[in-house]
C-alpha positions in Angstrom: 31.9 -26.6 -5.7 31.6 -23.0 -6.9 29.9 -20.2 -5.1 26.4 -19.4 -6.1 25.3 -15.9 -7.0 21.9 -15.1 -5.4 19.7 -12.2 -6.2 17.4 -11.9 -3.1 15.2 -8.8 -3.4 11.7 -7.4 -3.0 9.6 -5.6 -5.5 6.1 -4.3 -5.9 3.5 -6.4 -7.7 4.2 -4.3 -10.9 7.9 -4.9 -10.6 9.4 -1.8 -9.0 12.1 -2.0 -6.3 11.8 1.7 -5.4 9.4 4.6 -6.0 10.2 7.1 -8.7 12.0 9.4 -6.2 14.1 6.4 -5.0 12.2 5.9 -1.7 11.6 2.4 -0.5 9.1 3.0 2.2 6.6 0.6 0.5 9.0 -2.3 1.1 8.8 -2.1 4.8 5.3 -0.8 5.3 3.4 -3.0 7.7 5.9 -5.8 7.6 9.2 -4.1 8.6 9.9 -6.2 11.7 8.5 -9.3 10.2 10.6 -9.5 7.0 13.7 -10.3 9.1 11.8 -13.2 10.5 11.3 -14.8 7.1 12.6 -18.3 6.9 14.1 -17.6 3.5 16.0 -14.6 4.7 17.4 -16.5 7.7 18.4 -19.3 5.3 20.0 -16.9 3.0 22.2 -15.3 5.7 23.4 -18.8 6.7 24.4 -19.5 3.1 26.4 -16.4 2.3 29.6 -14.7 3.5 29.7 -12.0 0.9 27.2 -9.1 0.0 27.5 -7.1 -3.2 25.5 -3.8 -3.4 25.5 -0.5 -5.2 26.4 2.8 -3.5 22.8 4.1 -3.5 21.5 0.9 -1.8 24.4 1.1 0.7 23.6 4.7 1.5 19.9 3.9 2.0 20.8 1.0 4.3 23.2 3.0 6.5 21.3 6.3 6.5 17.6 5.2 6.6 17.0 1.5 7.1 19.7 0.6 9.7 21.5 3.8 10.8 22.6 2.4 14.2 24.3 -0.8 13.0 25.4 -2.1 9.7 23.3 -5.3 9.3 25.9 -7.3 7.4 28.9 -6.6 9.6 29.7 -10.3 9.9 29.9 -10.6 6.0 32.4 -9.1 3.5 30.5 -6.3 1.7 31.6 -5.0 -1.7 30.0 -1.6 -2.5 30.2 -0.8 -6.2 30.6 3.0 -6.6 32.0 5.7 -8.8 32.9 7.5 -5.5 35.1 5.0 -3.7 36.3 5.8 -0.2 38.4 4.1 2.4 36.8 1.0 3.8 37.8 -1.9 6.0 38.7 -5.6 5.5 34.9 -6.3 5.7 33.6 -3.2 3.9 35.2 -2.7 0.5 34.4 0.2 -1.8 35.2 -0.6 -5.4 34.9 0.8 -8.9 35.1 -2.7 -10.4 32.3 -3.5 -12.9 29.7 -5.8 -11.4 30.3 -8.7 -13.9 34.0 -8.5 -13.3 33.7 -8.5 -9.6 31.3 -11.4 -9.6 33.4 -13.5 -12.0 36.4 -12.9 -9.7 34.6 -13.6 -6.5 33.2 -16.9 -7.9 36.7 -18.1 -8.3 37.6 -17.5 -4.7 36.9 -19.8 -1.8 33.9 -19.1 0.3 30.1 -19.3 0.7 27.5 -18.0 -1.7 27.2 -14.4 -2.7 24.2 -12.1 -2.2 23.4 -9.4 -4.8 21.5 -6.6 -3.0 19.5 -4.2 -5.1 19.7 -1.9 -8.0 19.3 -2.5 -11.7 22.8 -1.0 -12.4 24.2 -3.9 -10.5 21.7 -6.5 -11.6 21.5 -5.7 -15.4 25.1 -6.5 -16.3 24.9 -9.7 -14.2 21.8 -10.8 -16.1 23.3 -9.8 -19.5 26.3 -12.1 -18.6 24.0 -14.8 -17.1 25.9 -14.7 -13.8 23.0 -15.0 -11.4 22.4 -18.6 -10.3 19.3 -18.1 -8.1 16.6 -15.5 -8.1 14.6 -15.1 -4.9 12.0 -12.4 -5.3 9.5 -11.3 -2.7 6.4 -9.6 -4.1 5.0 -6.8 -2.0 1.2 -6.6 -2.6 1.2 -3.0 -3.9 0.9 -1.5 -7.4 3.1 1.6 -7.6 2.3 2.5 -11.2 5.8 3.9 -11.7 9.2 3.7 -10.1 12.6 2.1 -10.5 12.1 -1.3 -12.2 13.6 -4.4 -10.8 14.9 -5.5 -14.3 16.2 -3.2 -17.0 15.5 -3.9 -20.7 17.9 -6.5 -22.0 18.8 -8.0 -25.4 19.2 -11.4 -23.7 16.3 -13.6 -22.5 17.2 -15.7 -19.5 15.0 -18.8 -19.0 14.5 -19.7 -15.4 13.2 -22.7 -13.6 10.6 -22.2 -10.8 11.9 -24.0 -7.7 9.5 -23.0 -5.0 7.2 -20.3 -3.7 6.2 -19.4 -0.1 3.7 -17.1 1.5 4.9 -15.5 4.7 3.4 -12.5 6.5 1.1 -11.8 3.5 4.0 -11.6 1.0 4.9 -14.1 -1.7 8.5 -15.2 -2.2 9.3 -17.0 -5.4 12.4 -19.0 -6.0 14.0 -19.5 -9.4 17.2 -21.1 -10.7 19.0 -20.1 -13.9 
């Protein structure tokens, strides 16, 4: 059984994962402590042993969202960056292209893999049809502009709706490729 690649992410109603200046305050808003209580989030953390994120997302995580403790320290984290630095066995900074990293990780033994944030990571995975599951939480706000969840692509990916849930006033939709 091969590892599944899961995009689990939140976006505004109009499809932005960050404001134009890169801030993500709207994601936590009134629900910051409640998001971690989501059943879908808890289930995701049980299913995965690997997290793949971009350097910008990593920096926001360790500098703004969780400066006191890295939230995925019990997982192996791959941080894709053009500015690699020394890491640890659990925290790996790499210049590997997202699609190459994911194809390699899928061949290794382990649990599922979580893709965390950023269209620079997501776009090449979509272009190569490497995402197995999309779990998208919609934040009920219209930003009007910002950093889009999905970049333009030449390839349409048809998805199957699997489920949807409403928790804490947010809608989470589950899709399979």
